[in-house]
Coordinates of C-alpha atoms and ligand atoms in Angstrom, one line a residue:
M1 CA 108.8 78.9 161.1
K2 CA 110.2 75.9 159.5
L3 CA 111.8 73.7 162.0
A4 CA 115.2 72.0 161.0
L5 CA 115.2 68.4 160.6
H6 CA 117.5 67.7 163.5
W7 CA 115.3 69.8 165.9
K8 CA 112.4 67.7 164.6
I9 CA 114.5 64.3 165.4
I10 CA 115.4 65.6 168.7
I11 CA 111.7 66.2 169.6
G12 CA 111.0 62.6 168.5
L13 CA 113.7 61.4 170.5
I14 CA 112.6 63.1 173.6
L15 CA 109.1 62.2 173.2
G16 CA 110.1 58.8 172.6
L17 CA 112.2 58.7 175.6
M18 CA 109.3 60.0 177.8
Y19 CA 106.7 57.6 176.4
G20 CA 109.2 54.8 176.8
L21 CA 109.4 55.5 180.4
L22 CA 105.7 56.1 180.9
S23 CA 104.9 53.0 179.1
A24 CA 107.5 51.0 181.5
Y25 CA 105.9 52.7 184.4
M26 CA 102.5 52.1 183.4
G27 CA 102.8 48.6 182.2
W28 CA 102.0 49.5 178.5
G29 CA 104.7 47.0 177.3
D30 CA 102.5 44.9 174.9
F31 CA 100.7 47.9 173.5
T32 CA 104.4 49.5 172.6
T33 CA 105.6 46.1 171.2
E34 CA 102.4 45.9 169.4
F35 CA 101.6 49.4 168.0
V36 CA 104.6 51.7 168.5
A37 CA 107.7 49.5 167.7
P38 CA 106.7 48.7 164.1
F39 CA 107.1 52.1 163.2
G40 CA 110.7 52.0 164.3
I41 CA 111.4 49.0 162.4
I42 CA 109.9 50.2 159.2
F43 CA 112.1 53.2 159.5
I44 CA 115.4 51.0 160.1
N45 CA 114.0 48.7 157.2
L46 CA 113.9 51.6 154.9
L47 CA 117.4 52.8 155.6
K48 CA 118.6 49.3 155.1
L49 CA 116.8 49.0 152.1
I50 CA 118.5 51.7 150.2
A51 CA 122.0 51.1 151.4
V52 CA 122.8 48.5 148.9
P53 CA 121.8 50.6 146.0
L54 CA 123.2 53.8 147.3
V55 CA 126.6 52.2 147.8
L56 CA 126.7 50.6 144.3
G57 CA 125.1 53.7 142.7
S58 CA 127.6 56.2 144.1
L59 CA 130.6 54.3 144.1
V60 CA 130.3 53.2 140.5
T61 CA 129.5 56.7 139.4
G62 CA 132.4 58.0 141.7
V63 CA 135.0 55.7 140.4
A64 CA 134.0 56.1 136.8
S65 CA 134.5 60.1 137.1
L66 CA 138.1 59.4 138.2
S67 CA 140.6 60.7 135.8
D68 CA 143.3 58.5 137.3
V69 CA 143.1 55.1 138.9
H70 CA 146.2 55.7 141.1
K71 CA 144.3 58.4 142.9
L72 CA 141.9 55.7 144.1
S73 CA 144.8 53.9 145.4
R74 CA 146.1 56.9 147.4
I75 CA 142.7 57.7 149.0
G76 CA 142.2 54.0 149.9
G77 CA 145.5 54.2 151.7
K78 CA 145.2 57.5 153.1
T79 CA 141.7 56.5 154.4
I80 CA 142.7 53.3 156.0
G81 CA 145.7 54.7 157.6
I82 CA 143.7 57.6 159.1
Y83 CA 141.0 55.2 160.3
I84 CA 143.5 52.9 162.2
V85 CA 145.3 55.9 164.0
T86 CA 141.9 57.5 165.0
T87 CA 140.8 54.1 166.4
A88 CA 144.1 53.6 168.3
V89 CA 143.9 57.0 169.7
A90 CA 140.3 56.1 170.8
V91 CA 141.4 53.0 172.7
T92 CA 144.2 54.9 174.3
V93 CA 141.7 57.8 175.5
G94 CA 139.5 54.8 176.9
L95 CA 142.6 53.4 178.7
L96 CA 143.4 56.5 180.3
V97 CA 140.1 57.2 181.4
V98 CA 139.5 53.9 183.0
N99 CA 142.8 53.7 184.8
S100 CA 142.3 57.2 186.1
L101 CA 138.8 56.7 187.3
K102 CA 139.2 53.1 188.1
P103 CA 135.2 52.2 188.0
G104 CA 135.5 48.6 188.7
E105 CA 137.1 49.3 192.3
S106 CA 134.0 50.7 193.6
V107 CA 131.7 47.7 192.7
P108 CA 130.6 46.0 195.9
V109 CA 131.0 42.1 196.0
E110 CA 127.4 41.3 196.3
V111 CA 126.6 43.6 193.1
R112 CA 129.2 41.7 191.1
Q113 CA 127.6 38.0 192.3
K114 CA 124.0 39.3 191.4
L115 CA 125.3 40.5 187.9
E116 CA 127.2 37.4 187.5
A117 CA 124.0 35.3 188.3
A118 CA 121.6 37.3 186.3
Y119 CA 123.4 37.4 183.1
A120 CA 125.1 33.8 183.2
Q121 CA 123.0 32.5 180.3
D122 CA 123.5 35.6 178.1
V123 CA 127.1 35.3 178.6
T124 CA 127.0 31.7 176.9
S125 CA 125.3 33.0 173.8
K126 CA 127.8 35.8 173.2
T127 CA 131.0 33.8 174.0
Q128 CA 129.6 31.1 171.4
A129 CA 129.3 33.9 168.8
A130 CA 132.9 35.1 169.8
E131 CA 134.2 31.7 169.2
E132 CA 133.0 31.4 165.8
A133 CA 134.4 34.8 165.0
K134 CA 137.8 33.6 166.3
E135 CA 137.9 30.3 164.5
R136 CA 138.1 32.3 161.1
G137 CA 141.8 32.4 159.9
L138 CA 143.8 35.7 160.1
L139 CA 143.3 36.5 156.2
Q140 CA 139.7 35.6 156.2
P141 CA 138.4 39.0 156.4
I142 CA 140.3 39.8 153.1
V143 CA 138.9 36.5 151.5
D144 CA 135.4 37.8 152.7
M145 CA 135.8 40.9 151.0
V146 CA 136.0 39.4 147.4
P147 CA 132.4 38.0 146.7
D148 CA 131.8 34.8 144.2
N149 CA 128.5 36.2 143.4
I150 CA 127.2 39.7 143.2
F151 CA 123.5 38.9 143.9
S152 CA 124.2 36.8 146.7
S153 CA 126.4 39.9 148.3
A154 CA 123.7 42.1 147.7
S155 CA 121.2 40.0 149.6
S156 CA 122.6 41.0 152.9
N157 CA 123.8 44.6 154.3
R158 CA 126.5 42.8 156.1
N159 CA 128.2 42.2 152.9
M160 CA 128.9 45.8 152.5
L161 CA 132.6 45.4 151.9
Q162 CA 131.8 42.9 149.0
I163 CA 129.3 45.6 147.3
V164 CA 132.3 48.3 148.0
F165 CA 134.9 45.8 146.4
F166 CA 132.5 44.9 143.3
A167 CA 131.6 48.5 142.7
I168 CA 135.0 49.7 142.7
F169 CA 136.2 46.9 140.4
F170 CA 133.2 47.6 138.1
G171 CA 133.9 51.0 138.0
I172 CA 137.4 50.4 136.9
G173 CA 136.2 48.2 134.3
L174 CA 133.9 51.0 133.0
I175 CA 136.8 53.5 132.6
Q176 CA 138.8 51.1 130.5
I177 CA 136.1 50.6 128.0
P178 CA 135.5 53.0 125.0
E179 CA 133.5 55.9 126.2
K180 CA 130.7 55.4 123.6
S181 CA 129.8 51.9 125.1
A182 CA 130.3 52.9 128.7
K183 CA 128.2 56.1 128.7
P184 CA 124.6 54.4 128.6
L185 CA 125.5 52.1 131.6
L186 CA 127.1 55.1 133.4
A187 CA 124.0 57.1 132.8
V188 CA 122.0 54.1 134.5
F189 CA 124.1 54.2 137.7
E190 CA 123.9 57.9 137.9
A191 CA 120.2 57.9 137.7
L192 CA 120.2 55.2 140.3
N193 CA 122.2 57.2 142.4
D194 CA 120.0 60.5 142.1
A195 CA 116.9 58.4 142.6
V196 CA 118.4 56.9 145.9
I197 CA 119.3 60.1 147.2
K198 CA 116.0 61.5 146.8
M199 CA 114.7 58.2 148.7
V200 CA 117.0 59.1 151.8
D201 CA 115.1 62.6 151.7
I202 CA 111.9 61.0 151.8
I203 CA 112.9 58.5 154.4
M204 CA 114.2 61.3 156.4
L205 CA 110.8 63.0 156.5
M206 CA 109.7 60.1 158.6
A207 CA 112.9 60.1 160.9
P208 CA 111.1 61.8 163.9
I209 CA 108.4 59.3 163.9
G210 CA 111.0 56.7 163.5
V211 CA 113.3 57.8 166.3
F212 CA 110.3 58.3 168.6
A213 CA 109.2 54.6 168.1
L214 CA 112.9 53.1 168.1
L215 CA 113.6 55.0 171.6
A216 CA 110.2 53.8 173.0
D217 CA 111.0 50.2 172.1
T218 CA 114.5 50.3 173.1
I219 CA 113.3 51.4 176.7
N220 CA 110.7 49.0 176.7
T221 CA 112.7 46.1 175.9
I222 CA 115.4 47.1 178.2
S223 CA 113.1 47.6 181.3
K224 CA 111.1 44.4 180.4
G225 CA 108.2 45.9 182.5
N226 CA 110.3 46.7 185.4
L227 CA 111.6 50.2 185.3
A228 CA 112.7 50.0 189.0
Q229 CA 115.3 47.1 188.0
V230 CA 116.9 49.6 185.2
F231 CA 117.6 52.2 187.6
E232 CA 119.1 49.7 189.9
L233 CA 121.3 48.6 187.2
L234 CA 122.2 52.0 186.0
S235 CA 123.1 52.9 189.7
A236 CA 125.3 49.7 190.4
L237 CA 127.0 50.3 187.1
G238 CA 126.7 54.0 187.0
F239 CA 130.4 54.7 187.7
Y240 CA 131.3 52.5 184.6
S241 CA 128.6 54.0 182.4
I242 CA 129.8 57.4 183.3
A243 CA 133.6 56.5 182.6
V244 CA 132.4 54.9 179.1
T245 CA 130.2 58.2 178.2
F246 CA 133.0 60.3 179.5
G247 CA 135.6 58.6 177.2
L248 CA 133.4 59.1 174.5
L249 CA 132.7 62.6 174.8
L250 CA 136.4 63.2 175.3
H251 CA 137.1 61.7 172.1
M252 CA 134.4 63.5 170.1
S253 CA 135.2 66.9 171.7
V254 CA 139.0 66.8 171.6
T255 CA 140.3 64.3 169.0
Y256 CA 137.8 65.0 166.2
P257 CA 138.0 69.0 166.5
L258 CA 141.8 68.8 166.5
I259 CA 141.8 66.6 163.4
L260 CA 139.2 69.0 161.7
K261 CA 141.2 72.1 163.0
F262 CA 144.5 70.8 161.6
F263 CA 143.9 69.2 158.4
T264 CA 140.6 70.9 157.2
P265 CA 139.3 74.3 156.8
M266 CA 135.8 73.1 158.2
K267 CA 134.2 74.8 161.3
L268 CA 133.4 72.7 164.3
K269 CA 129.9 74.2 164.4
T270 CA 129.2 73.8 160.7
F271 CA 130.6 70.2 161.2
M272 CA 127.9 69.6 164.1
R273 CA 125.2 71.1 162.1
G274 CA 125.8 68.8 159.1
I275 CA 126.3 65.7 161.0
G276 CA 123.7 66.3 163.8
P277 CA 120.9 64.3 162.1
A278 CA 123.1 61.2 161.4
Q279 CA 124.3 61.3 165.2
L280 CA 120.5 61.3 166.2
V281 CA 119.8 58.5 163.6
A282 CA 122.9 56.6 165.1
F283 CA 121.7 56.9 168.5
S284 CA 118.2 55.7 168.1
T285 CA 119.2 52.7 165.8
S286 CA 122.6 51.8 167.4
S287 CA 123.6 50.7 164.1
S288 CA 126.2 52.6 162.1
G289 CA 125.2 50.2 159.0
A290 CA 121.5 51.7 159.2
T291 CA 122.8 55.0 159.4
L292 CA 124.9 55.0 156.4
P293 CA 122.7 56.4 153.9
V294 CA 122.1 59.4 156.2
T295 CA 125.9 59.9 157.0
M296 CA 126.5 59.9 153.1
E297 CA 123.7 62.3 152.6
R298 CA 124.8 64.6 155.0
C299 CA 128.4 64.6 154.0
E300 CA 127.8 65.1 150.4
K301 CA 124.7 67.2 150.4
N302 CA 125.3 69.6 153.5
L303 CA 129.0 69.4 154.2
G304 CA 130.4 69.4 150.6
V305 CA 132.3 66.1 150.6
S306 CA 132.6 65.2 146.9
E307 CA 131.0 61.9 145.9
E308 CA 134.2 60.4 145.0
V309 CA 135.4 60.6 148.4
S310 CA 132.0 59.9 150.5
S311 CA 131.2 56.9 148.6
F312 CA 134.6 55.2 149.2
V313 CA 135.4 56.4 152.8
L314 CA 131.8 56.0 154.3
P315 CA 130.8 52.6 153.6
L316 CA 134.2 51.4 154.2
G317 CA 134.3 53.4 157.7
A318 CA 130.7 52.0 158.6
T319 CA 132.1 48.6 158.2
I320 CA 135.6 48.9 159.6
N321 CA 136.1 52.2 161.7
M322 CA 134.5 52.0 165.2
D323 CA 136.1 54.4 167.3
G324 CA 133.3 54.4 169.9
T325 CA 133.2 50.7 169.9
A326 CA 137.0 50.3 170.3
L327 CA 137.1 52.9 173.2
Y328 CA 134.3 51.2 174.8
Q329 CA 136.0 47.7 174.6
A330 CA 139.1 49.1 176.3
I331 CA 137.2 50.7 178.8
A332 CA 134.9 47.7 179.4
A333 CA 138.0 45.0 179.7
V334 CA 139.9 47.1 182.2
F335 CA 136.7 47.5 184.2
I336 CA 135.8 43.9 184.3
A337 CA 139.6 43.0 185.4
Q338 CA 139.3 45.9 188.0
T339 CA 136.1 44.4 189.4
L340 CA 137.4 40.9 189.6
G341 CA 140.3 42.1 191.2
M342 CA 142.8 41.6 188.5
G343 CA 145.6 43.9 187.9
L344 CA 146.7 44.5 184.2
D345 CA 150.2 45.5 183.5
I346 CA 151.4 47.6 180.9
G347 CA 151.9 44.6 178.3
A348 CA 148.3 43.5 178.9
Q349 CA 147.3 47.5 178.2
L350 CA 149.2 47.5 175.3
T351 CA 147.8 44.0 174.0
I352 CA 144.3 45.6 174.7
I353 CA 145.4 48.6 172.2
L354 CA 146.1 46.1 169.6
T355 CA 143.3 43.9 170.0
A356 CA 140.7 46.6 170.5
V357 CA 141.9 48.2 167.3
L358 CA 141.5 44.7 165.4
A359 CA 138.1 43.8 167.1
S360 CA 136.6 47.0 166.4
I361 CA 137.5 46.4 162.7
G362 CA 135.8 42.9 162.9
T363 CA 132.6 44.3 164.7
A364 CA 129.6 44.4 162.5
A365 CA 127.9 47.6 162.3
V366 CA 124.6 46.5 164.1
P367 CA 123.3 46.8 167.6
G368 CA 125.1 44.8 170.2
A369 CA 127.8 43.6 168.2
G370 CA 130.6 45.4 170.1
I371 CA 130.4 43.2 173.5
I372 CA 130.7 40.0 171.3
M373 CA 134.2 41.0 170.2
L374 CA 134.9 42.2 173.8
V375 CA 135.2 38.4 174.5
I376 CA 138.1 38.1 172.1
I377 CA 139.9 40.9 173.9
L378 CA 139.1 39.6 177.6
E379 CA 140.7 36.3 176.4
A380 CA 143.7 38.0 175.1
V381 CA 144.6 39.3 178.4
N382 CA 143.7 36.3 180.4
V383 CA 140.4 37.8 181.9
P384 CA 137.6 35.4 182.4
S385 CA 135.0 36.1 179.4
A386 CA 132.2 35.5 181.6
G387 CA 132.9 38.8 183.0
I388 CA 130.8 40.3 180.4
A389 CA 127.9 39.4 182.6
L390 CA 129.1 42.3 184.8
I391 CA 128.3 44.9 181.9
L392 CA 125.6 43.2 180.0
G393 CA 122.7 45.0 181.7
V394 CA 123.8 48.5 180.7
D395 CA 125.2 47.4 177.3
R396 CA 122.1 48.4 174.9
I397 CA 122.0 51.8 176.5
L398 CA 125.8 52.5 175.8
D399 CA 125.7 50.9 172.5
M400 CA 123.7 54.0 171.4
F401 CA 126.2 56.2 172.8
R402 CA 129.3 54.4 171.1
T403 CA 127.3 54.2 167.8
V404 CA 127.2 58.0 167.7
I405 CA 131.0 58.4 167.9
N406 CA 131.4 55.6 165.4
V407 CA 129.4 57.7 162.9
T408 CA 130.9 60.9 163.8
G409 CA 134.6 59.5 163.2
D410 CA 133.5 58.2 159.9
A411 CA 132.4 61.7 158.9
T412 CA 135.4 63.3 160.2
V413 CA 137.8 61.1 158.2
A414 CA 135.5 61.7 155.1
I415 CA 136.1 65.4 155.3
T416 CA 139.7 65.1 156.2
V417 CA 140.4 62.9 153.0
A418 CA 138.3 65.4 151.0
A419 CA 139.9 68.4 152.4
T420 CA 143.5 66.9 151.9
E421 CA 142.5 65.6 148.1
G422 CA 141.1 69.1 147.2
Q423 CA 137.8 67.7 147.0
L424 CA 135.8 69.7 150.0
G425 CA 133.2 72.0 148.6
E426 CA 131.5 74.6 150.2
P427 CA 128.8 73.6 153.2
D428 CA 125.3 74.0 152.0
F429 CA 122.3 74.1 154.5
S430 CA 120.0 75.5 152.0
D431 CA 117.5 72.7 152.1
E432 CA 116.7 73.1 155.8
Ligands
LIG501 N1 126.2 49.4 167.1 C1 127.6 49.6 166.7 C2 127.5 50.0 165.5 O1 126.6 49.6 164.7 C3 128.5 48.4 166.9 C4 128.6 48.0 168.5 O2 128.0 47.1 168.9 O3 129.5 48.8 169.0 O4 128.3 50.9 165.3

């Protein structure tokens, strides 16, 4: 019997988890770093490697196939609108959860002091990074979207929005010239696109091993050879971690199914089957940027989203739409305030909604970026940013969960936009 891809990845994930725990317990840390971790790095690198050509190829072809450029601005407006609304809902869910469960009120003073002392140094580097992010002007993100050199943009995956901008602009140029001259170049981009999609298939063959190695290495790094300490941390911050995961689960099992039910013909089961492998890759890489090629492939090939919609909505979403991150930032901010014995009135909670939506847009699609932007939210509500020391210990673990939601949110919006634009085809799982 041929095992479906997501089962193979789940097996890799579970084995990676078991091996990681065993390795931490047995003290095989160095061996794991030297001989297991590299396979995870290779897997992530392969995914990152194809992200730029994939977005470029599929977006140029997508835009060039548009019969009418106005449609693009309509799709653009709709996409950004839904992204902001879903993120605001996510933050609200987070606030409801943290205000009703009040995880911060049960943290004993000695645990608080211990955490503050243990993570004081890490706090400095995070607050410095946040300071740099804050110093950039209000319009800077828009300026950053417009590159002055396409080759330098293509040299870093962090510049994904610049690639998106260039591809759209270039695609528009391509439709404006006579078909005869556009055709050869378009054929190049189409071939590039097809070839890169095949490369995604090949990379995914390695996913179970990659996921195994990533999980083993993450546990190895978190435990730093002392597994007991991880369990101690998890139990000290257990209630907080439960609140975050519960909030994320709530958003995933209520908000997204409702959106799919009311705006699309897609069955939840089909959606989950289609997006499952991308969620698993998101969980093990903790990076929605690295997961982007998988998200795009699953949405286009398996869930029936047209290339035109997926190639625009998903790269944009990977960069600016982070429901999981925003929800977590809301819970973390209130948790820190609760632990420090500070009450947050309704005005402060509204500020959190606003700043968390903005902060999540500014969060990079890489591991651990969410906690840097959290500093800005804390400052906005006058909670000492050193408070992030309280949650740093479990942040790497929660990052895995919130990245899954980030990716699921992008896919939900891609399907919604496709459905409302009449560009959602039949799901197809014949390749599994
Ligand atoms: N790791 C997250 C992502 O890439 C961002 C975060 O740290 O919240 O989606």
